[in-house]
mmCIF file of C-alpha atoms and ligand atoms in Angstrom:
data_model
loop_
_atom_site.group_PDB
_atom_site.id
_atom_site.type_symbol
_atom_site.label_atom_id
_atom_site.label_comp_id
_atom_site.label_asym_id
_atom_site.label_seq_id
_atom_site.Cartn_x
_atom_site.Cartn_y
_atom_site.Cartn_z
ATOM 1 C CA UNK T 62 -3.588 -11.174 33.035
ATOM 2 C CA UNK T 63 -2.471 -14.877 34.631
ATOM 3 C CA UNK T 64 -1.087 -14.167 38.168
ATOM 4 C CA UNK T 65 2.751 -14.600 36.350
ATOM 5 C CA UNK T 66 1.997 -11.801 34.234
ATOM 6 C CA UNK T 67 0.512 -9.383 37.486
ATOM 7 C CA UNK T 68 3.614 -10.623 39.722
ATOM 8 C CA UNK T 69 5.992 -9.470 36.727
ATOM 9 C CA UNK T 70 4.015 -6.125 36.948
ATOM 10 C CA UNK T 71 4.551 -5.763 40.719
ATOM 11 C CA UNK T 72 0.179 -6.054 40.567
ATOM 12 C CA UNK T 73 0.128 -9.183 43.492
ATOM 13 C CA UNK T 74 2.967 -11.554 44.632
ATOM 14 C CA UNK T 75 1.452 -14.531 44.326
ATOM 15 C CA UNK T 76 2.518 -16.252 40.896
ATOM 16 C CA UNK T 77 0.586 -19.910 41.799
ATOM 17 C CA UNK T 78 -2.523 -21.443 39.824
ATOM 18 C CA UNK T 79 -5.374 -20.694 41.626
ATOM 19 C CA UNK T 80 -6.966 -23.612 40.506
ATOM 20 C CA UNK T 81 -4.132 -26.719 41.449
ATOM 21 C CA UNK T 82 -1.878 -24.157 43.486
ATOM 22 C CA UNK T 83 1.445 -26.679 41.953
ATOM 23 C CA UNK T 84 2.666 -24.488 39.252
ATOM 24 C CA UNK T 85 2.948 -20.571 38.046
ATOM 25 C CA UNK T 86 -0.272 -19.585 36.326
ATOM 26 C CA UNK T 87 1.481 -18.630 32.867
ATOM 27 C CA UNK T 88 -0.494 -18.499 30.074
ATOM 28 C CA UNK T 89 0.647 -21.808 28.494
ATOM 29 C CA UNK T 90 -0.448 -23.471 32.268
ATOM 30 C CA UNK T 91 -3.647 -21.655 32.179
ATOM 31 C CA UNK T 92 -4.665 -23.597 28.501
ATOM 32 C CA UNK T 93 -2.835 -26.437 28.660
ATOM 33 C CA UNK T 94 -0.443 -27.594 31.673
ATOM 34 C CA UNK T 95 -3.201 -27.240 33.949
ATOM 35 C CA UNK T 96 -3.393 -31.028 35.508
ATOM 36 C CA UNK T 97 -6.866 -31.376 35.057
ATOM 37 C CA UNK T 98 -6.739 -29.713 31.390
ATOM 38 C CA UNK T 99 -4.151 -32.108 30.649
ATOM 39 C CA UNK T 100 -6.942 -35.181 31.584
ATOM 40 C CA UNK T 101 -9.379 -33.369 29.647
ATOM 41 C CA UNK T 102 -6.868 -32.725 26.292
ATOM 42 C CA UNK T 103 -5.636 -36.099 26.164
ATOM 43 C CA UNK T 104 -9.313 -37.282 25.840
ATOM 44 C CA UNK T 105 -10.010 -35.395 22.605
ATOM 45 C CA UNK T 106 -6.531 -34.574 20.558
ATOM 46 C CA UNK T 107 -5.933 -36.728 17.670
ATOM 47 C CA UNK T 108 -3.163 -39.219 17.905
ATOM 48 C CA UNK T 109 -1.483 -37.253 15.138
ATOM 49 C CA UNK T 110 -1.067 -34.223 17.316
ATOM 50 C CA UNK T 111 -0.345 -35.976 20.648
ATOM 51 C CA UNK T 112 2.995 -36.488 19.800
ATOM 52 C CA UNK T 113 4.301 -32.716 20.494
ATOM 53 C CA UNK T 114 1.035 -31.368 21.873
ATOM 54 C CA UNK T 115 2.361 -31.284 25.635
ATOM 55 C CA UNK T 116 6.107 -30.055 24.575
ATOM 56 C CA UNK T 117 5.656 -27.343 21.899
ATOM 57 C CA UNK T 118 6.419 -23.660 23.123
ATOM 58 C CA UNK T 119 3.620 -22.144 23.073
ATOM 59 C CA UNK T 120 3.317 -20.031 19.966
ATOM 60 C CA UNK T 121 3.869 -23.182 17.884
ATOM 61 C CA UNK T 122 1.569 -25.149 19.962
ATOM 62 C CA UNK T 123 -0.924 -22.137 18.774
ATOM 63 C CA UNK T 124 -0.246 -21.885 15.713
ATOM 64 C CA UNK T 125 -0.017 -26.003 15.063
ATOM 65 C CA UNK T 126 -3.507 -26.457 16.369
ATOM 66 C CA UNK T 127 -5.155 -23.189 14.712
ATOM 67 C CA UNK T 128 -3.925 -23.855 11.151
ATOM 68 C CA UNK T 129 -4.611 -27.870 11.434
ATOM 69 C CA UNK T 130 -6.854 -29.334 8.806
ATOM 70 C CA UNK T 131 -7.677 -32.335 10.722
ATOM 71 C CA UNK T 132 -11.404 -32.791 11.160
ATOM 72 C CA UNK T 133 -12.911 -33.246 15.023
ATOM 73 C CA UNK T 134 -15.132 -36.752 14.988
ATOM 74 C CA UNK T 135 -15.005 -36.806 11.233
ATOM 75 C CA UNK T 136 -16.806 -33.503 11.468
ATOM 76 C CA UNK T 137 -16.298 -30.021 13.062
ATOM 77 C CA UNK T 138 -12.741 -28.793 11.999
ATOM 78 C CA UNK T 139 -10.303 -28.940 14.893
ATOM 79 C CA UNK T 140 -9.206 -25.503 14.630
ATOM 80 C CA UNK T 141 -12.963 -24.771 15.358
ATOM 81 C CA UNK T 142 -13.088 -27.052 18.356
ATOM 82 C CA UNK T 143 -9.294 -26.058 19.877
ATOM 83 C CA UNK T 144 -10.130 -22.159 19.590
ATOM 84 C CA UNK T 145 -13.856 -23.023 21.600
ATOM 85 C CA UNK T 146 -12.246 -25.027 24.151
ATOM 86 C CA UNK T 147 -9.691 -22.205 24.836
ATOM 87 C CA UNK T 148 -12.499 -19.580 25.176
ATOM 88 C CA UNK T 149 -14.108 -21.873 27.199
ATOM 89 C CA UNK T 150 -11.210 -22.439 30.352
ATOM 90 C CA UNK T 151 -10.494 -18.782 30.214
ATOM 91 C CA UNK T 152 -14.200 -18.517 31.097
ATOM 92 C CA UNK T 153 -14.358 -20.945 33.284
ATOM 93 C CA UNK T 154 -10.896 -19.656 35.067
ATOM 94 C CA UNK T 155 -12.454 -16.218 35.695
ATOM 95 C CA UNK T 156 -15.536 -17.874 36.789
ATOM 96 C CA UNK T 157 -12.943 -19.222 39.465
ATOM 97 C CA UNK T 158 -11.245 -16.333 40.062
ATOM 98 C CA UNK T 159 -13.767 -13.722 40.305
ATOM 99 C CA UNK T 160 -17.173 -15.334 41.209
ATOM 100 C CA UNK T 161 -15.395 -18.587 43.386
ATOM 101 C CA UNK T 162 -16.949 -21.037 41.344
ATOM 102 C CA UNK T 163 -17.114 -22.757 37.967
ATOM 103 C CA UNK T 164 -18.468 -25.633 35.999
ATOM 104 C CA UNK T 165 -16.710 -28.952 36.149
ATOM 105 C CA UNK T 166 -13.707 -29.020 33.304
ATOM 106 C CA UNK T 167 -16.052 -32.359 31.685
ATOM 107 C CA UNK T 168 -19.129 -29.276 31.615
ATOM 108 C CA UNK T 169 -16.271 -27.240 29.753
ATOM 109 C CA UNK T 170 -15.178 -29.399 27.371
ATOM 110 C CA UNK T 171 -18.879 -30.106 26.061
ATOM 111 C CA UNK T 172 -19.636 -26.176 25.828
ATOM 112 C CA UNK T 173 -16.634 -25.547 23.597
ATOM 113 C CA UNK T 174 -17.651 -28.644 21.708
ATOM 114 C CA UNK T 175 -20.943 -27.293 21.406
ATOM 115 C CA UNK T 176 -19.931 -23.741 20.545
ATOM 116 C CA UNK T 177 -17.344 -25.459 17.776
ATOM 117 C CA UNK T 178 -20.270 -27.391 15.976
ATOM 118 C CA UNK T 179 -22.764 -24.546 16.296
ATOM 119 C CA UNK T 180 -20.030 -22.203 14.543
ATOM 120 C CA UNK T 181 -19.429 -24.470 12.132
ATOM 121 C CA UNK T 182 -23.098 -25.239 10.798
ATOM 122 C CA UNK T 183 -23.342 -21.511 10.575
ATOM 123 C CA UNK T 184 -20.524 -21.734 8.107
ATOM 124 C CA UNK T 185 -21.497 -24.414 6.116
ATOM 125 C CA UNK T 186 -25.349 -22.822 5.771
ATOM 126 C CA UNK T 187 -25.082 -19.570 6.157
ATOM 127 C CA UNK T 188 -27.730 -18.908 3.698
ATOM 128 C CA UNK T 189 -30.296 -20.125 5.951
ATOM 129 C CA UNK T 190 -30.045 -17.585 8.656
ATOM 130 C CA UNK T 191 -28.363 -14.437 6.586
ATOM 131 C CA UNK T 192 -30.588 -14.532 4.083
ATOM 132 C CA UNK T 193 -33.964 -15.570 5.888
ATOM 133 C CA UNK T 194 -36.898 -13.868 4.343
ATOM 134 C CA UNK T 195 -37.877 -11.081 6.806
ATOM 135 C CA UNK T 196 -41.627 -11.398 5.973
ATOM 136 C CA UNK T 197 -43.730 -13.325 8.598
ATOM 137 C CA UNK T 198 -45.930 -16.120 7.020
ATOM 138 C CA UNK T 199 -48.202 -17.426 9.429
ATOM 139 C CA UNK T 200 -48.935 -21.124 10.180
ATOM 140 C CA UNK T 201 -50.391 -23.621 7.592
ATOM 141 C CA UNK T 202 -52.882 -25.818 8.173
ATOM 142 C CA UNK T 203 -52.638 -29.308 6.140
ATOM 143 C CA UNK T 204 -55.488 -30.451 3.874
ATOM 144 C CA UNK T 205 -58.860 -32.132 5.891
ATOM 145 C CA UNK T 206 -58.325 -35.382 7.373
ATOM 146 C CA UNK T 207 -54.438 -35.189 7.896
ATOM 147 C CA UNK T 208 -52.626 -33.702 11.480
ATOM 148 C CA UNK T 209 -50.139 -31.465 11.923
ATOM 149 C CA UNK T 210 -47.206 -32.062 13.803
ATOM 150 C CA UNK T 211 -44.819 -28.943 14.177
ATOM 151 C CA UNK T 212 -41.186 -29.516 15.876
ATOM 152 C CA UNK T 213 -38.476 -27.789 16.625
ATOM 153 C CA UNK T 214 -35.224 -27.634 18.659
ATOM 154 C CA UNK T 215 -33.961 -24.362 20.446
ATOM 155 C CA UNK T 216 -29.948 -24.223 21.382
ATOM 156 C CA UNK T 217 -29.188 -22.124 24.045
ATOM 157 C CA UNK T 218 -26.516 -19.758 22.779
ATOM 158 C CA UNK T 219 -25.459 -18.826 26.451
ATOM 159 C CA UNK T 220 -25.248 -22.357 27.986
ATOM 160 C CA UNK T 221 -25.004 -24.874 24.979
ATOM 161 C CA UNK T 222 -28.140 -26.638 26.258
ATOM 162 C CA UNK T 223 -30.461 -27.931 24.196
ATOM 163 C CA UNK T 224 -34.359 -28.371 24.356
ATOM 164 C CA UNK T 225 -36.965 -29.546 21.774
ATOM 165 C CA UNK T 226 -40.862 -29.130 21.581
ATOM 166 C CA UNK T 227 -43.467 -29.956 19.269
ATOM 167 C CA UNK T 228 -47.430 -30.173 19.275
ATOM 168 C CA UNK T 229 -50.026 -31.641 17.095
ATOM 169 C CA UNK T 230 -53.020 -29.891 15.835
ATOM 170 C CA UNK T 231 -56.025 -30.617 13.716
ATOM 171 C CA UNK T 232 -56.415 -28.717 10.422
ATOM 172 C CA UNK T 233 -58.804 -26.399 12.339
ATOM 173 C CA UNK T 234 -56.302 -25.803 14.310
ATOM 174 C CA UNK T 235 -57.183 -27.294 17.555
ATOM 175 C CA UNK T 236 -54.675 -28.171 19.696
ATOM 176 C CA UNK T 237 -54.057 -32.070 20.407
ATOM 177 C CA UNK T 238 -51.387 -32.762 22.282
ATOM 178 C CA UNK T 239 -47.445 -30.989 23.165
ATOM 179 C CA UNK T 240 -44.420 -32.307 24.478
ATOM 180 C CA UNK T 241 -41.417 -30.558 25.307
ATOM 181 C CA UNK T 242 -37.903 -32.422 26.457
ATOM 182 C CA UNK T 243 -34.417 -31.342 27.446
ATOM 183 C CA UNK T 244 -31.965 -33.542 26.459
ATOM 184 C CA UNK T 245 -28.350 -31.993 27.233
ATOM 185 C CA UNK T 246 -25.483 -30.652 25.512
ATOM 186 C CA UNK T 247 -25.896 -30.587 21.524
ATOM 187 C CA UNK T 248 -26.032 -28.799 18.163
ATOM 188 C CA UNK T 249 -28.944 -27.247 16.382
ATOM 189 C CA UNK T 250 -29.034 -29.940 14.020
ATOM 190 C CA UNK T 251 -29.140 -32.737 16.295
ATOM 191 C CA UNK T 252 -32.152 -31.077 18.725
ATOM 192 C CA UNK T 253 -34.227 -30.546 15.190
ATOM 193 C CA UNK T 254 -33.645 -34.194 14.698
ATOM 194 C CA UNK T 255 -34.252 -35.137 18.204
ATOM 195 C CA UNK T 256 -37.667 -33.230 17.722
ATOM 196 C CA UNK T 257 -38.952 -35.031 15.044
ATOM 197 C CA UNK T 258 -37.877 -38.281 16.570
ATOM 198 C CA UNK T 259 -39.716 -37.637 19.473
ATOM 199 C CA UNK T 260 -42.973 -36.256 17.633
ATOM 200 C CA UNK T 261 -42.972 -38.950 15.463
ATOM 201 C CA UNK T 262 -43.050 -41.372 18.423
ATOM 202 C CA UNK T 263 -45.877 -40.065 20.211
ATOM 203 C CA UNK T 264 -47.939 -39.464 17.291
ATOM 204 C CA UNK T 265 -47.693 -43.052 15.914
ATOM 205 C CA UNK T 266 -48.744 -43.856 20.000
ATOM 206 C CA UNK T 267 -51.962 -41.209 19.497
ATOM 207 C CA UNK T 268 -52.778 -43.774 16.163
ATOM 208 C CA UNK T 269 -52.697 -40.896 13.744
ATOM 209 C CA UNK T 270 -53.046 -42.611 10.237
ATOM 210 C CA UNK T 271 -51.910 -39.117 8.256
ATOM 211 C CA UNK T 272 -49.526 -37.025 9.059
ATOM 212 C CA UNK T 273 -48.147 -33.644 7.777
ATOM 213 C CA UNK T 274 -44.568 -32.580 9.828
ATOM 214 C CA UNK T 275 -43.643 -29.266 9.428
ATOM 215 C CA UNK T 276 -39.841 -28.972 10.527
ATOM 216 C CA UNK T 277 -38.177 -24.679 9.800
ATOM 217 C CA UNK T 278 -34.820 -27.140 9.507
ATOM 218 C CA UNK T 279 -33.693 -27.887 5.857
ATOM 219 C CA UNK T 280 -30.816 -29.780 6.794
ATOM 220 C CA UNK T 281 -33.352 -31.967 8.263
ATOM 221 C CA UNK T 282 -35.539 -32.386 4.780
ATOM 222 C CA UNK T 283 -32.249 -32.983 2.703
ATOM 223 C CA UNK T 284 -30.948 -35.786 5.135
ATOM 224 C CA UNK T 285 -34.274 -37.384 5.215
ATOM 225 C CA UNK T 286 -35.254 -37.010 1.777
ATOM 226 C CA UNK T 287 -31.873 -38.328 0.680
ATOM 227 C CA UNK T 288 -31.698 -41.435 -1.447
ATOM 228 C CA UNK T 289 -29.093 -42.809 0.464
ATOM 229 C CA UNK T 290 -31.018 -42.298 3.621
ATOM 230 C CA UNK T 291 -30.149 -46.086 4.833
ATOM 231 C CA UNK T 292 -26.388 -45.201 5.024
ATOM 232 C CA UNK T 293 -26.110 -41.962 6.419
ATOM 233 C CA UNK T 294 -23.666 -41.537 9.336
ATOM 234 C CA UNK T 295 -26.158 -39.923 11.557
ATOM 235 C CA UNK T 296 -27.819 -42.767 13.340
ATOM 236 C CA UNK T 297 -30.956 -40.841 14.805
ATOM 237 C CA UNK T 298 -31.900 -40.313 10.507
ATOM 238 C CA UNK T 299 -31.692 -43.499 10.179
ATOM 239 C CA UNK T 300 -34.104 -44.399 12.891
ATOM 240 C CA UNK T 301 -36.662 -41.414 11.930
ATOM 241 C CA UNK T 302 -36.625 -42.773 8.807
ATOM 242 C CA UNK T 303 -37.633 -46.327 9.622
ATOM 243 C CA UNK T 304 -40.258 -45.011 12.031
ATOM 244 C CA UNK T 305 -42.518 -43.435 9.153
ATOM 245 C CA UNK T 306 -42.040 -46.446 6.916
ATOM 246 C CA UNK T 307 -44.809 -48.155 9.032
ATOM 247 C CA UNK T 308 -48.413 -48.215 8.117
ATOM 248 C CA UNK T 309 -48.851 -44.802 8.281
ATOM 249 C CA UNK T 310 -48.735 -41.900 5.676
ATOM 250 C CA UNK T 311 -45.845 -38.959 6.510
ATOM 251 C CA UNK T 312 -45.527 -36.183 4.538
ATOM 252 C CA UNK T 313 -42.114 -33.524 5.923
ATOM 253 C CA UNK T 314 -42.181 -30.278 4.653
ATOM 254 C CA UNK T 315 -40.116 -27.487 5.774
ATOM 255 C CA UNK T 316 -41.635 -23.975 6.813
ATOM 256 C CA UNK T 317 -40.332 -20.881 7.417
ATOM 257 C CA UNK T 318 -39.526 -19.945 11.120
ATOM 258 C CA UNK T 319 -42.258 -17.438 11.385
ATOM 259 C CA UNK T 320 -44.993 -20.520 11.076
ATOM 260 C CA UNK T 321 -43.323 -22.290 13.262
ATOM 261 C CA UNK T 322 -43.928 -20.751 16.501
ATOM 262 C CA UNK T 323 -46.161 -22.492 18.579
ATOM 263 C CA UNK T 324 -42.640 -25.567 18.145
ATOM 264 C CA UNK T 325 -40.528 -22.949 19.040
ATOM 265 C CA UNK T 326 -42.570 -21.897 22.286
ATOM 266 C CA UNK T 327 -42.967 -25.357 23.042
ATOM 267 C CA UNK T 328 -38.870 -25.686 22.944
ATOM 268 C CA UNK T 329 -38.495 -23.510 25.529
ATOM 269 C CA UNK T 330 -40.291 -24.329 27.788
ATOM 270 C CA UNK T 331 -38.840 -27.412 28.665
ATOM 271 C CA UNK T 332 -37.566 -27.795 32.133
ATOM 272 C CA UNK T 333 -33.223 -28.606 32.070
ATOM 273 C CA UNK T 334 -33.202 -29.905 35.118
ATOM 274 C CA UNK T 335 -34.657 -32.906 34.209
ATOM 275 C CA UNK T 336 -34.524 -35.082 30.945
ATOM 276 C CA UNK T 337 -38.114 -35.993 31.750
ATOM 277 C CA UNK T 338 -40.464 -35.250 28.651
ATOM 278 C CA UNK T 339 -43.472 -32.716 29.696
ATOM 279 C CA UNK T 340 -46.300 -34.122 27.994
ATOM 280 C CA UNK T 341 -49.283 -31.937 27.465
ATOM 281 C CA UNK T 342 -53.000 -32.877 27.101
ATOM 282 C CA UNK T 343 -53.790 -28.812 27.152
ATOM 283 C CA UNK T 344 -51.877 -25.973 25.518
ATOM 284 C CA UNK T 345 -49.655 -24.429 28.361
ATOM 285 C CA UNK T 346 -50.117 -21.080 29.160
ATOM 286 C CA UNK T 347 -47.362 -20.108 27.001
ATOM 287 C CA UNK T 348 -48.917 -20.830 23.699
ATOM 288 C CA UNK T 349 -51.815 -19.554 24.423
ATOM 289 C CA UNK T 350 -51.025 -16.273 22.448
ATOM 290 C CA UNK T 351 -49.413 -17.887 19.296
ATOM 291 C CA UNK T 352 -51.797 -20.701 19.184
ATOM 292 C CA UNK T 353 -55.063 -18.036 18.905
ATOM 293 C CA UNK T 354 -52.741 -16.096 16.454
ATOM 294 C CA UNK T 355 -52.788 -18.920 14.267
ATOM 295 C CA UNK T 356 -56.101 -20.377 14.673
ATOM 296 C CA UNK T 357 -57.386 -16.390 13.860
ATOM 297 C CA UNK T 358 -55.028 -16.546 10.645
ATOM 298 C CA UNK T 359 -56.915 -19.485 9.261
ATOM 299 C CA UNK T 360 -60.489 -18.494 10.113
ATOM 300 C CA UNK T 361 -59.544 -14.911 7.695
HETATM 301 ZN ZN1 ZN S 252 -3.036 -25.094 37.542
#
């Protein structure tokens, strides 16, 4: 309950925000008077909604924004975004309220925006994670002469953050080199690009001539096996894409999860404190089980 609702209920008499301590905490204040929420609302609503957005009672306001069908940035439906950002500074209130701290309303904001996105690639590929094979097929190695790069990106379903790790290997299996990066607040989509960006870079630095990437993201083979790869709205495709046009042969295939571990360890254990990229010469510690999993697979 806000404190308006508990004072009404003879539960406390103290009706005021506990946040800016100017108005009654009712439950219109608590999602959308707020002053700072107001900062942080006229940032993001569209122009078409700002009109009545601050003066609609509140079931209308409710109802206007959940049943909208205009799209967020050209892409996450707003409905998706509004209902994530009001999930978000209830959380964030009781954070407040009953552990005296929170994260800054800007730290909000990109949460719900990240929770919005990551429910909405889940709708629009659902396929991919309801229906994922339950069999585990272990890691491939590509054909003599050509390295392996395999990347991923992990999306932290508790905090929004995002990491991304990779590592090359020879078709024996040995490992090369691994790299592992934080890089902030995104969707699944993005940090599987972001991945391949990176891996790309550092093997074209190493001088590998052929190259197999194995990405467990098939949004990520459609977009860059797309025709119209040159025009595609996401600008990090675009740059992948002229990266392995250079001198170099790139083959992208996508893998199944389960052979795409070793990426997937690598992911997480990058360091979010930092946006540094960890750079490793030797497997870390953590791989060391996977990576002997997979080298045993291919010696059977
Ligand atoms: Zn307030």
């Amino acid at each position: 309950m806000t404190n308006l609702h508990r004072c009404r209920r003879t539960l406390s008499d103290d009706p005021y925000c506990p946040i800016c301590q100017e108005a009654e905490e009712s439950i219109i204040h608590t999602f959308r008077d707020c002053a700072r929420l107001q900062q942080v609302w006229r940032y993001i609503i569209s122009s078409s909604l700002a009109a009545s957005f601050f003066s609609n009672p509140i079931k209308v306001w409710l109802r206007q924004n959940l049943c909208s069908n205009i799209l967020f940035r050209n892409s996450i439906p707003w409905k998706l975004v509004f209902a994530s950002i009001l999930w978000q500074f209830w959380k964030c209130r009781n954070d407040v309220v009953f552990v005296g701290d929170s994260a800054s309303v800007e730290c909000t904001l990109s949460r719900g925006i990240a929770w919005a996105q990551y429910y909405n690639d889940g709708w629009l590929h659902p396929m991919q994670t309801v229906n994922a094979p339950p069999r585990t097929i272990p890691w491939r190695n590509p054909e003599h002469g050509c390295l392996c790069l395999n990347v991923d990106g992990a999306v932290s379903l508790n905090t929004g953050k995002a990491t991304i790790g990779g590592l090359l290997r020879d078709t024996a299996g040995n490992f090369i080199f691994g790299f592992s990066k934080y890089i902030g607040f995104t969707n699944s989509l993005h940090a599987e690009l972001w991945a391949l960006y990176v891996g790309l870079q550092l093997a074209w630095d190493h001088g590998v001539n052929f190259l197999q990437i194995q990405t467990d993201c098939k949004r990520v083979l459609e977009l860059l096996h797309d025709t119209n790869v040159d025009s595609c709205p996401i600008s990090l495709v675009r740059s992948i894409h002229q990266f392995w046009r250079r001198a170099w042969y790139v083959d992208l295939i996508w893998v199944p999860r389960s052979s795409n571990q070793a990426a997937d360890s690598m992911a997480r254990i990058a360091n979010c404190s930092s946006f540094d990229l960890l750079f490793f010469s030797d497997p870390p510690a953590q791989l060391h089980d996977v990576l002997t999993t997979d080298a045993l697979v291919l010696s059977l």
